[in-house]
Amino acid sequence: MKSARLFVLTLSVGVVLHVAAHSTVVIADDSTLATHKEPVVVAVRRLTEPQYRQSIEDIFGEDIQITGRFEPERREIGLLALGSATLSLTAAGFEQYFNLSLDISRQVFSEQMRHAVMPCAPASPAEFDRVCAEQFISTYGEQLFRRPLSSAEVEARLDAAALGTEQSGDFYTGLQLALSSMLTAPEYLFRIERAEPDPENADNWRLDAWSRASRLSYLFWNTSPDKELLAAARSGELHTENGLNAQVQRLSSSPRVQDGIQAFLVDMMQIDGFDSMIKDATIYPKFNQLVADSAQQQMIRTLVDLLVVKERDYREIFTSNETFLNRPLAAVYQVPFASSEEWAPYTFPDSAERSGIFSQIGFLSLYAHPGTSSPTIRGIKLHEIFLCEHTPEPPADVDFSSVVDSSAATSRERLLDHMSNPGCIVCHQRSDPPGLALEHFDGMGQLRKYENGQLIDVNADLFGNKFVGAQGLGQFLYNDPRASSCLVRNVYAYGAARMPGSAERPYINTQIERFAENGYRVPALFSQIALTPEFFNVVIPQGAQQNTNNVASAASAQ
Amino acid sequence: MSKKINRRSLLKGMLGGATVSLGLPMLNLFLNENGNAYADGSTIPTRFGTYFWGLGLTDTPAGGTRWVPQKTGFDYEITPELEAIAALKNKVSVFSGFRAIPDTRPNLVHWSGHASILSGVAPAASGRFDGATLDTKVADAIGGSTRFKVLDIDASVSRRPVSYSTRTGSTFASPDQSPLALYQRLFGEGFQDPNSENWAPDPAIMLRQSVLSAVTDQRHSLMRSVGHEDQIKLEQYFTSLREMENQLAVQLQRPEPRDACVLPRSPSELERAGSVDVVNSNTRVMARLLAMGLACDQSRVFNFVHTGGTSETYIAGQSKIYHQITHDEPTHAQLGYQPETSKLAGLVMEGFGAFLEELDAIKEGSGTLLDNCLVLAFSDTGYAKIHSLENIPMMLAGGAGGRHKAGQHIHAPGESVTRVSLTAMQLAGAPAGEFGTGSMRTARAVSDVIA
């Protein structure tokens, strides 16, 4: 027991030395050697399920099957991207990722696949070939960790591979262990962003080149940096204006940018939770999982087509009646479906009252109860998603005892009955009106004009702004400047994993103006933000390093 | 090179051995004095679990209640909303009058109550706890020698997984949400029948251990340059990794025979509906699997969620969900309480009744599995209509291996809920002398229920 402990101790000393040597390699510029500061971790963001899947596909090919349960994600200030920076891994989650890692490595080194993956061939498949193993680990380690591995990191995997080869008598079984260990490592499962002292100003910190590469790659493609991006990080090119320009140009002009922008839209518009949506079957007999999945697809297709493919004005998501339908959806929307394709473009007529992304059954059914609509929930979500206005938690001391059940026929009247209560009115006068404008859609988003035999009134009054129905709501949102500023802030927060601070307000305001000047085009906004030095700002977290100024900006040199 | 292999192999062997032997002395913690033992003389371990249901039980505006018994001490009478536990009431202690005390913190609706019970702290914001939950402390004490340190189960069929177990306060456990998922976790790949006669260690497990040790080797270099919050996150990651290492080490040991362990059949896929009848039948099926998992000693600690804090369950065909009804329904003029709300509370408690029945159905030693469990059952709120933090219903079920003097009603108006939490931890065998912060800090367990 004692000797084992001793060994662990010497091993960790070895690790320290290796890393010290490694960090000087990362900082390419000689001038940085003058400073004694070491790189610090500024963000630890857990990979999302799509990012995990896409990274594996990009690195090992699309034949790899990934079957397993991923940890639930968490939304903070409206974005999963912000939540991902607060999440760790639970024991059950670790177990899942561990099993995934074993399963993926087994597939990578299967007879059929190993030749496509291996950068070299072992001297003998039955014996450990250190040189070849190291080549594999370094090559794929860099792609998985999004930076070169330290020699200690390589060494640890070589040990696992050697042990595995020895015990199994098979080189590839040994490498499976090495690969599994990289896939299980926090350096793969989390995006670990590091800052280093700025060589041009030793008091400042800047995001290191590898972390810059990751920010760009996940923003534009929602996956790990490819080899070209890693090369630009290695050469230091990414720290130069020209180098950054070239990479942003390359990433944004690739068809893959659709994946990146789509991932952002799905996050910001909260297009998730469809596979666990619950509707009461006796009240909504048309609801089933196929409808739910189709409704989700419809929202995504509509947004991507409008904003990425056609590059239209962002604000048209509130007014456009162009969409896509498949057969299950057509049945719910009660329109004929004649296409032989699975999905077909469709334009709703005015009488359908379907204009704006929020008038699709995806949004309407997601934000409703299992057996009824909910103007309140819809109103809260409209504010939160499109205007970045968060409704505070209901106060605990609201006197519900004075609330009496209403026997009124429509939800609207029942809600208005509650409006006489001063405790309720504070929040509900803000949350409810946009939702009331959508009351022509029931709890699963089906068009209706009557509720319990009574005609439904869809007039709404939001602090003096009057509008009627979904179309009126769409026009209101189209004209509301909060909508585009909300989008700009979200793009920044999504990429940088933090909401811009108050010091960055002038910067964000400039971005909002430029967004408008560019015709409110979302792809242009992505490039515009990625090209600003502020996109790579870092905040040194408390406790990471003493003697540092709190907010460091790469822009300070400008 | 070969030297390296041997050194690592040696290390592997020793570490593996060390992990295993670490688990064993802990057995002393739950040796009970009543000598509750298997036929072969080995001791039956005490298991600990939490059981959560949403929206409390019903009080009345006039100060009355639909659930608090009149009589205190043993042999309390069954009230309308406790009907579901009538058959097992001698194994259940009921705690009434206890409250969460947020001090200067707000009453975060459907959050502060159970956060206080579990973490001892009223949190600053919804969605987070400001401390680790007590189940993790109990698991650290008694959960080390089984395959799963903790089992997290969510029977609620909700839109999102519901779990209130956390080490960091921000990352909550990811529970199994369907009977099939729970079955596969417990009895699928990696399950070793403790009663099998031809057991042999699987050499592949040793190889898997080396996967993890390669990760652990790099821990120090990673942790050196991180801030406080990231450090907490990464610590949790490495805690989870250690649990996986422990799981592998346990699988390399010959399991002790367990008389009550019979491999169950795989359940069918779950009906996706959140109505209370479905949630209750789901609760029963998952409780049955859990019970067998405990009997087969796959875990000794669990967290079971029936319905979440802002419960979305409903009566099939009814357009309003339970949560809405608790707020909207007026107090009936003649009855003096909310009849629909109380009916739903009774239905929700049927889930708890079913849960206890399943634990009690497995014979173990001279009693049942429930006799060797300690289940802390509780809700997020007292009187739900007004989000009350007073009189939050709490119960302790099961004999804790003879240490729980079960079957009592303890009425202590104004006392902190953390006293019951502390009692539960101590009965479960966790080394806890005090629990909670501020006005909820307490070193006083409820001694009446401790043998």
CSV table of C-alpha atoms in Angstrom, one decimal, chain A residues 93-469:
chain,number,residue,atom,x,y,z
A,93,GLY,CA,-23.7,10.5,-16.4
A,94,PHE,CA,-20.1,9.4,-16.1
A,95,GLU,CA,-21.1,5.8,-16.4
A,96,GLN,CA,-22.9,6.6,-19.6
A,97,TYR,CA,-20.0,8.5,-21.1
A,98,PHE,CA,-17.6,5.8,-20.0
A,99,ASN,CA,-19.7,3.1,-21.7
A,100,LEU,CA,-19.9,5.2,-24.8
A,101,SER,CA,-16.2,5.6,-24.8
A,102,LEU,CA,-15.7,1.8,-24.7
A,103,ASP,CA,-18.3,1.3,-27.4
A,104,ILE,CA,-16.8,4.0,-29.7
A,105,SER,CA,-13.3,2.6,-29.4
A,106,ARG,CA,-14.5,-0.9,-30.1
A,107,GLN,CA,-16.0,0.3,-33.3
A,108,VAL,CA,-13.0,2.5,-34.3
A,109,PHE,CA,-10.7,-0.5,-34.0
A,110,SER,CA,-13.0,-3.1,-35.6
A,111,GLU,CA,-11.5,-5.0,-38.5
A,112,GLN,CA,-13.4,-2.9,-41.0
A,113,MET,CA,-12.6,0.5,-39.6
A,114,ARG,CA,-9.1,0.4,-38.1
A,115,HIS,CA,-7.3,0.8,-41.5
A,116,ALA,CA,-9.1,4.0,-42.3
A,117,VAL,CA,-8.2,5.5,-38.9
A,118,MET,CA,-4.7,4.3,-38.2
A,119,PRO,CA,-1.9,6.7,-39.2
A,120,CYS,CA,0.6,3.8,-39.1
A,121,ALA,CA,0.8,0.0,-38.9
A,122,PRO,CA,2.3,-1.8,-35.9
A,123,ALA,CA,5.4,-3.9,-36.5
A,124,SER,CA,3.3,-6.9,-35.3
A,125,PRO,CA,-0.5,-6.8,-34.5
A,126,ALA,CA,0.2,-9.0,-31.5
A,127,GLU,CA,2.8,-6.8,-29.9
A,128,PHE,CA,3.0,-3.4,-28.5
A,129,ASP,CA,4.5,-0.9,-31.0
A,130,ARG,CA,5.3,2.2,-29.0
A,131,VAL,CA,6.1,4.5,-31.9
A,132,CYS,CA,2.9,3.7,-33.8
A,133,ALA,CA,0.8,3.9,-30.6
A,134,GLU,CA,2.2,7.3,-29.8
A,135,GLN,CA,1.5,8.5,-33.3
A,136,PHE,CA,-2.2,7.5,-33.0
A,137,ILE,CA,-2.5,9.0,-29.5
A,138,SER,CA,-0.9,12.3,-30.5
A,139,THR,CA,-2.8,12.6,-33.8
A,140,TYR,CA,-6.3,11.8,-32.4
A,141,GLY,CA,-5.6,13.3,-29.0
A,142,GLU,CA,-5.1,16.7,-30.6
A,143,GLN,CA,-8.4,16.5,-32.3
A,144,LEU,CA,-10.3,15.3,-29.3
A,145,PHE,CA,-8.7,17.6,-26.8
A,146,ARG,CA,-8.7,20.5,-29.3
A,147,ARG,CA,-5.0,21.1,-28.5
A,148,PRO,CA,-1.8,19.1,-28.5
A,149,LEU,CA,-1.4,16.6,-25.7
A,150,SER,CA,1.3,17.2,-23.1
A,151,SER,CA,3.8,14.4,-23.0
A,152,ALA,CA,2.4,13.3,-19.6
A,153,GLU,CA,-1.0,13.0,-21.2
A,154,VAL,CA,0.4,10.9,-24.0
A,155,GLU,CA,2.4,8.8,-21.6
A,156,ALA,CA,-0.6,7.9,-19.5
A,157,ARG,CA,-2.4,6.6,-22.6
A,158,LEU,CA,0.7,4.7,-23.8
A,159,ASP,CA,0.7,2.9,-20.5
A,160,ALA,CA,-2.9,1.9,-20.8
A,161,ALA,CA,-2.3,0.8,-24.4
A,162,ALA,CA,0.8,-1.2,-23.4
A,163,LEU,CA,-1.0,-2.9,-20.6
A,164,GLY,CA,-4.0,-3.7,-22.8
A,165,THR,CA,-1.7,-5.1,-25.5
A,166,GLU,CA,0.1,-7.3,-23.0
A,167,GLN,CA,-3.0,-8.7,-21.4
A,168,SER,CA,-4.9,-9.3,-24.6
A,169,GLY,CA,-2.1,-10.1,-27.0
A,170,ASP,CA,-3.6,-7.6,-29.5
A,171,PHE,CA,-2.2,-4.2,-30.3
A,172,TYR,CA,-5.6,-2.8,-31.3
A,173,THR,CA,-7.2,-3.9,-28.1
A,174,GLY,CA,-4.5,-1.9,-26.3
A,175,LEU,CA,-5.2,1.2,-28.4
A,176,GLN,CA,-8.9,0.9,-27.6
A,177,LEU,CA,-8.0,1.5,-24.0
A,178,ALA,CA,-6.0,4.5,-24.9
A,179,LEU,CA,-8.7,6.0,-27.0
A,180,SER,CA,-11.4,5.2,-24.4
A,181,SER,CA,-9.4,7.0,-21.9
A,182,MET,CA,-9.2,10.1,-24.1
A,183,LEU,CA,-12.9,10.0,-24.8
A,184,THR,CA,-13.6,9.8,-21.0
A,185,ALA,CA,-11.2,12.6,-20.1
A,186,PRO,CA,-12.5,15.9,-18.9
A,187,GLU,CA,-10.4,17.5,-21.7
A,188,TYR,CA,-12.7,15.9,-24.3
A,189,LEU,CA,-16.0,16.0,-22.4
A,190,PHE,CA,-15.6,19.6,-21.5
A,191,ARG,CA,-14.4,22.5,-23.6
A,192,ILE,CA,-11.7,23.9,-21.3
A,193,GLU,CA,-10.8,27.4,-22.4
A,194,ARG,CA,-7.5,28.8,-21.3
A,195,ALA,CA,-6.1,32.3,-21.1
A,196,GLU,CA,-2.5,33.2,-21.3
A,197,PRO,CA,-0.6,36.4,-20.6
A,198,ASP,CA,-0.8,38.8,-23.5
A,199,PRO,CA,2.7,39.1,-25.0
A,200,GLU,CA,2.0,42.6,-26.0
A,201,ASN,CA,0.9,43.7,-22.6
A,202,ALA,CA,2.0,41.5,-19.7
A,203,ASP,CA,-0.7,42.9,-17.4
A,204,ASN,CA,-3.4,41.6,-19.7
A,205,TRP,CA,-4.7,38.1,-20.5
A,206,ARG,CA,-5.8,36.8,-23.8
A,207,LEU,CA,-7.6,33.7,-24.8
A,208,ASP,CA,-5.0,31.2,-26.1
A,209,ALA,CA,-4.9,30.2,-29.7
A,210,TRP,CA,-6.4,26.7,-29.2
A,211,SER,CA,-9.3,28.1,-27.2
A,212,ARG,CA,-9.9,30.8,-29.9
A,213,ALA,CA,-10.0,28.0,-32.5
A,214,SER,CA,-12.6,26.2,-30.4
A,215,ARG,CA,-14.8,29.2,-30.0
A,216,LEU,CA,-14.8,29.8,-33.7
A,217,SER,CA,-15.4,26.2,-34.6
A,218,TYR,CA,-18.3,25.6,-32.2
A,219,LEU,CA,-19.9,29.0,-33.2
A,220,PHE,CA,-19.8,28.3,-36.9
A,221,TRP,CA,-20.0,24.5,-37.2
A,222,ASN,CA,-20.9,23.3,-33.7
A,223,THR,CA,-18.1,20.8,-33.7
A,224,SER,CA,-14.4,20.5,-32.7
A,225,PRO,CA,-11.9,22.5,-34.7
A,226,ASP,CA,-10.8,20.8,-37.9
A,227,LYS,CA,-7.2,20.3,-38.8
A,228,GLU,CA,-6.9,23.5,-40.7
A,229,LEU,CA,-8.2,25.5,-37.7
A,230,LEU,CA,-5.8,23.7,-35.4
A,231,ALA,CA,-3.0,24.5,-37.7
A,232,ALA,CA,-3.9,28.1,-37.6
A,233,ALA,CA,-3.8,27.9,-33.8
A,234,ARG,CA,-0.5,26.2,-33.8
A,235,SER,CA,1.2,28.7,-36.1
A,236,GLY,CA,-0.1,31.7,-34.1
A,237,GLU,CA,-2.0,32.9,-37.2
A,238,LEU,CA,-5.3,33.0,-35.3
A,239,HIS,CA,-3.9,35.8,-33.1
A,240,THR,CA,-3.4,38.0,-36.2
A,241,GLU,CA,-6.1,40.0,-37.9
A,242,ASN,CA,-5.4,38.4,-41.3
A,243,GLY,CA,-5.3,34.9,-39.9
A,244,LEU,CA,-8.6,35.4,-38.1
A,245,ASN,CA,-10.2,36.9,-41.2
A,246,ALA,CA,-9.1,34.0,-43.3
A,247,GLN,CA,-10.5,31.4,-40.9
A,248,VAL,CA,-13.8,33.3,-40.3
A,249,GLN,CA,-14.2,33.6,-44.1
A,250,ARG,CA,-13.5,29.9,-44.5
A,251,LEU,CA,-15.8,28.8,-41.7
A,252,SER,CA,-18.7,31.1,-42.7
A,253,SER,CA,-18.6,30.3,-46.4
A,254,SER,CA,-18.8,26.5,-45.8
A,255,PRO,CA,-22.1,24.8,-46.1
A,256,ARG,CA,-21.5,23.5,-42.6
A,257,VAL,CA,-22.3,26.9,-41.2
A,258,GLN,CA,-25.9,25.8,-41.4
A,259,ASP,CA,-25.2,23.3,-38.6
A,260,GLY,CA,-23.7,26.0,-36.4
A,261,ILE,CA,-26.4,28.6,-36.9
A,262,GLN,CA,-29.1,25.9,-36.6
A,263,ALA,CA,-27.6,24.8,-33.2
A,264,PHE,CA,-27.7,28.4,-32.0
A,265,LEU,CA,-31.3,28.9,-33.2
A,266,VAL,CA,-32.4,25.7,-31.5
A,267,ASP,CA,-30.8,26.8,-28.3
A,268,MET,CA,-32.0,30.4,-28.3
A,269,MET,CA,-35.6,29.5,-29.5
A,270,GLN,CA,-35.6,26.6,-27.0
A,271,ILE,CA,-36.7,24.1,-29.6
A,272,ASP,CA,-36.2,21.2,-27.3
A,273,GLY,CA,-38.2,18.9,-25.0
A,274,PHE,CA,-40.3,17.5,-27.8
A,275,ASP,CA,-39.4,13.9,-27.0
A,276,SER,CA,-40.9,14.2,-23.5
A,277,MET,CA,-43.9,16.3,-24.3
A,278,ILE,CA,-47.1,15.2,-22.6
A,279,LYS,CA,-50.6,15.7,-23.9
A,280,ASP,CA,-53.7,14.2,-22.5
A,281,ALA,CA,-54.9,11.7,-25.1
A,282,THR,CA,-58.6,12.1,-24.3
A,283,ILE,CA,-58.4,15.8,-24.9
A,284,TYR,CA,-56.0,15.8,-27.8
A,285,PRO,CA,-56.4,12.5,-29.6
A,286,LYS,CA,-54.4,13.7,-32.6
A,287,PHE,CA,-51.3,14.2,-30.5
A,288,ASN,CA,-48.6,11.5,-30.7
A,289,GLN,CA,-44.8,11.4,-30.7
A,290,LEU,CA,-44.6,11.6,-34.5
A,291,VAL,CA,-46.5,14.9,-34.5
A,292,ALA,CA,-44.3,16.2,-31.7
A,293,ASP,CA,-41.1,15.3,-33.6
A,294,SER,CA,-42.5,16.7,-36.8
A,295,ALA,CA,-43.5,19.9,-35.1
A,296,GLN,CA,-39.9,20.3,-33.8
A,297,GLN,CA,-38.6,19.7,-37.3
A,298,GLN,CA,-41.0,22.2,-38.8
A,299,MET,CA,-39.7,25.0,-36.5
A,300,ILE,CA,-36.1,24.2,-37.3
A,301,ARG,CA,-36.7,23.9,-41.1
A,302,THR,CA,-38.6,27.2,-41.2
A,303,LEU,CA,-36.0,29.1,-39.3
A,304,VAL,CA,-33.0,27.7,-41.2
A,305,ASP,CA,-34.6,28.2,-44.5
A,306,LEU,CA,-35.6,31.8,-43.8
A,307,LEU,CA,-32.5,32.9,-41.9
A,308,VAL,CA,-29.6,30.8,-43.3
A,309,VAL,CA,-30.6,29.6,-46.7
A,310,LYS,CA,-32.5,32.7,-47.8
A,311,GLU,CA,-30.6,35.1,-45.5
A,312,ARG,CA,-33.7,37.1,-44.9
A,313,ASP,CA,-34.3,39.8,-42.4
A,314,TYR,CA,-34.3,38.3,-38.9
A,315,ARG,CA,-37.5,40.0,-38.0
A,316,GLU,CA,-39.4,38.1,-40.6
A,317,ILE,CA,-39.5,35.1,-38.2
A,318,PHE,CA,-42.3,37.0,-36.5
A,319,THR,CA,-44.3,37.6,-39.7
A,320,SER,CA,-43.5,35.0,-42.3
A,321,ASN,CA,-46.2,32.5,-43.2
A,322,GLU,CA,-43.8,30.3,-45.2
A,323,THR,CA,-43.0,27.0,-43.8
A,324,PHE,CA,-42.6,23.2,-44.5
A,325,LEU,CA,-45.1,20.4,-43.9
A,326,ASN,CA,-45.0,16.7,-43.7
A,327,ARG,CA,-47.9,14.3,-43.7
A,328,PRO,CA,-48.5,14.1,-40.0
A,329,LEU,CA,-48.4,17.8,-39.6
A,330,ALA,CA,-50.7,18.5,-42.5
A,331,ALA,CA,-53.3,16.4,-40.7
A,332,VAL,CA,-53.1,18.6,-37.6
A,333,TYR,CA,-53.1,21.8,-39.6
A,334,GLN,CA,-56.0,20.4,-41.7
A,335,VAL,CA,-54.4,21.1,-45.0
A,336,PRO,CA,-54.0,18.6,-47.9
A,337,PHE,CA,-50.6,17.1,-48.4
A,338,ALA,CA,-50.0,16.1,-52.0
A,339,SER,CA,-46.2,15.9,-52.2
A,340,SER,CA,-44.3,12.7,-52.8
A,341,GLU,CA,-41.4,14.1,-50.8
A,342,GLU,CA,-41.3,13.7,-47.0
A,343,TRP,CA,-41.4,17.4,-46.5
A,344,ALA,CA,-42.8,20.1,-48.8
A,345,PRO,CA,-42.8,23.9,-48.7
A,346,TYR,CA,-46.1,25.4,-47.8
A,347,THR,CA,-47.4,28.9,-47.4
A,348,PHE,CA,-50.3,29.4,-45.0
A,349,PRO,CA,-53.2,31.5,-46.2
A,350,ASP,CA,-54.2,34.5,-44.1
A,351,SER,CA,-57.3,32.7,-42.9
A,352,ALA,CA,-55.1,30.1,-41.2
A,353,GLU,CA,-53.8,32.9,-38.9
A,354,ARG,CA,-50.4,31.2,-39.0
A,355,SER,CA,-47.7,33.8,-39.4
A,356,GLY,CA,-44.6,33.9,-37.2
A,357,ILE,CA,-42.7,31.1,-35.7
A,358,PHE,CA,-44.8,31.2,-32.6
A,359,SER,CA,-47.9,30.3,-34.5
A,360,GLN,CA,-46.6,26.9,-35.4
A,361,ILE,CA,-47.9,23.9,-33.4
A,362,GLY,CA,-44.4,23.3,-32.0
A,363,PHE,CA,-44.3,26.5,-30.0
A,364,LEU,CA,-48.0,26.4,-29.2
A,365,SER,CA,-48.0,22.8,-27.9
A,366,LEU,CA,-44.7,23.1,-26.1
A,367,TYR,CA,-45.9,26.1,-24.1
A,368,ALA,CA,-49.3,24.8,-22.9
A,369,HIS,CA,-50.6,22.4,-20.3
A,370,PRO,CA,-51.3,18.7,-21.0
A,371,GLY,CA,-55.0,19.4,-21.4
A,372,THR,CA,-55.4,23.1,-22.1
A,373,SER,CA,-53.6,26.2,-23.6
A,374,SER,CA,-51.8,28.6,-21.4
A,375,PRO,CA,-51.7,32.3,-22.3
A,376,THR,CA,-49.5,32.9,-19.3
A,377,ILE,CA,-46.8,30.3,-20.2
A,378,ARG,CA,-46.9,31.4,-23.8
A,379,GLY,CA,-46.6,35.1,-22.9
A,380,ILE,CA,-43.7,34.3,-20.5
A,381,LYS,CA,-41.9,32.4,-23.2
A,382,LEU,CA,-42.5,35.0,-25.9
A,383,HIS,CA,-40.9,37.6,-23.6
A,384,GLU,CA,-38.0,35.3,-22.6
A,385,ILE,CA,-37.1,33.8,-26.0
A,386,PHE,CA,-37.6,36.7,-28.4
A,387,LEU,CA,-37.1,39.8,-26.2
A,388,CYS,CA,-34.7,38.4,-23.5
A,389,GLU,CA,-37.1,39.7,-20.9
A,390,HIS,CA,-37.2,37.2,-18.0
A,391,THR,CA,-40.3,37.0,-15.8
A,392,PRO,CA,-39.4,37.0,-12.1
A,393,GLU,CA,-40.4,34.0,-10.0
A,394,PRO,CA,-43.9,34.4,-8.7
A,395,PRO,CA,-43.8,35.9,-5.2
A,396,ALA,CA,-44.5,33.4,-2.5
A,397,ASP,CA,-46.8,35.7,-0.6
A,398,VAL,CA,-49.4,36.2,-3.2
A,399,ASP,CA,-52.7,35.7,-1.5
A,400,PHE,CA,-54.2,32.9,-3.5
A,401,SER,CA,-56.9,32.4,-0.9
A,402,SER,CA,-58.8,35.3,-2.4
A,403,VAL,CA,-58.6,33.7,-5.8
A,404,VAL,CA,-61.8,32.0,-6.6
A,405,ASP,CA,-62.4,29.6,-9.4
A,406,SER,CA,-64.0,31.2,-12.4
A,407,SER,CA,-66.8,29.6,-14.3
A,408,ALA,CA,-66.2,31.7,-17.4
A,409,ALA,CA,-66.1,29.8,-20.7
A,410,THR,CA,-62.8,31.0,-22.1
A,411,SER,CA,-59.3,31.0,-20.7
A,412,ARG,CA,-59.1,34.7,-21.4
A,413,GLU,CA,-62.1,35.5,-19.2
A,414,ARG,CA,-60.8,33.2,-16.5
A,415,LEU,CA,-57.5,34.9,-16.5
A,416,LEU,CA,-59.1,38.4,-16.6
A,417,ASP,CA,-61.1,37.4,-13.5
A,418,HIS,CA,-57.9,36.9,-11.7
A,419,MET,CA,-56.7,40.3,-12.8
A,420,SER,CA,-58.7,41.9,-10.1
A,421,ASN,CA,-56.1,40.6,-7.6
A,422,PRO,CA,-53.4,43.3,-7.2
A,423,GLY,CA,-50.8,40.6,-6.3
A,424,CYS,CA,-51.3,38.8,-9.6
A,425,ILE,CA,-51.7,41.8,-11.9
A,426,VAL,CA,-48.1,43.0,-11.5
A,427,CYS,CA,-46.7,40.1,-13.5
A,428,HIS,CA,-49.8,38.9,-15.4
A,429,GLN,CA,-50.4,42.3,-17.1
A,430,ARG,CA,-47.1,41.8,-18.8
A,431,SER,CA,-47.0,38.0,-19.3
A,432,ASP,CA,-50.5,37.4,-20.5
A,433,PRO,CA,-51.4,39.8,-23.3
A,434,PRO,CA,-49.1,38.2,-26.0
A,435,GLY,CA,-50.4,34.8,-25.0
A,436,LEU,CA,-54.0,36.0,-25.2
A,437,ALA,CA,-53.3,37.0,-28.8
A,438,LEU,CA,-52.6,33.3,-29.5
A,439,GLU,CA,-55.8,32.0,-27.9
A,440,HIS,CA,-57.1,30.9,-31.3
A,441,PHE,CA,-54.8,28.0,-30.9
A,442,ASP,CA,-55.6,25.3,-28.3
A,443,GLY,CA,-53.2,23.3,-26.1
A,444,MET,CA,-51.7,21.4,-29.0
A,445,GLY,CA,-51.8,24.3,-31.4
A,446,GLN,CA,-55.0,23.5,-33.4
A,447,LEU,CA,-56.9,26.5,-34.7
A,448,ARG,CA,-60.2,27.2,-32.9
A,449,LYS,CA,-62.5,30.2,-32.8
A,450,TYR,CA,-64.7,29.0,-29.9
A,451,GLU,CA,-64.0,27.8,-26.5
A,452,ASN,CA,-66.9,26.1,-24.6
A,453,GLY,CA,-69.2,27.5,-27.2
A,454,GLN,CA,-68.1,31.1,-26.8
A,455,LEU,CA,-66.3,33.1,-29.4
A,456,ILE,CA,-62.7,33.7,-28.4
A,457,ASP,CA,-61.4,37.3,-28.3
A,458,VAL,CA,-57.8,37.7,-29.4
A,459,ASN,CA,-57.4,41.4,-28.8
A,460,ALA,CA,-54.4,42.2,-26.6
A,461,ASP,CA,-53.1,45.3,-24.9
A,462,LEU,CA,-49.5,45.2,-23.7
A,463,PHE,CA,-48.9,48.5,-21.8
A,464,GLY,CA,-50.8,50.4,-24.4
A,465,ASN,CA,-49.6,48.5,-27.4
A,466,LYS,CA,-52.7,47.0,-28.9
A,467,PHE,CA,-52.7,44.1,-31.3
A,468,VAL,CA,-55.0,41.4,-32.5
A,469,GLY,CA,-54.2,37.7,-32.9
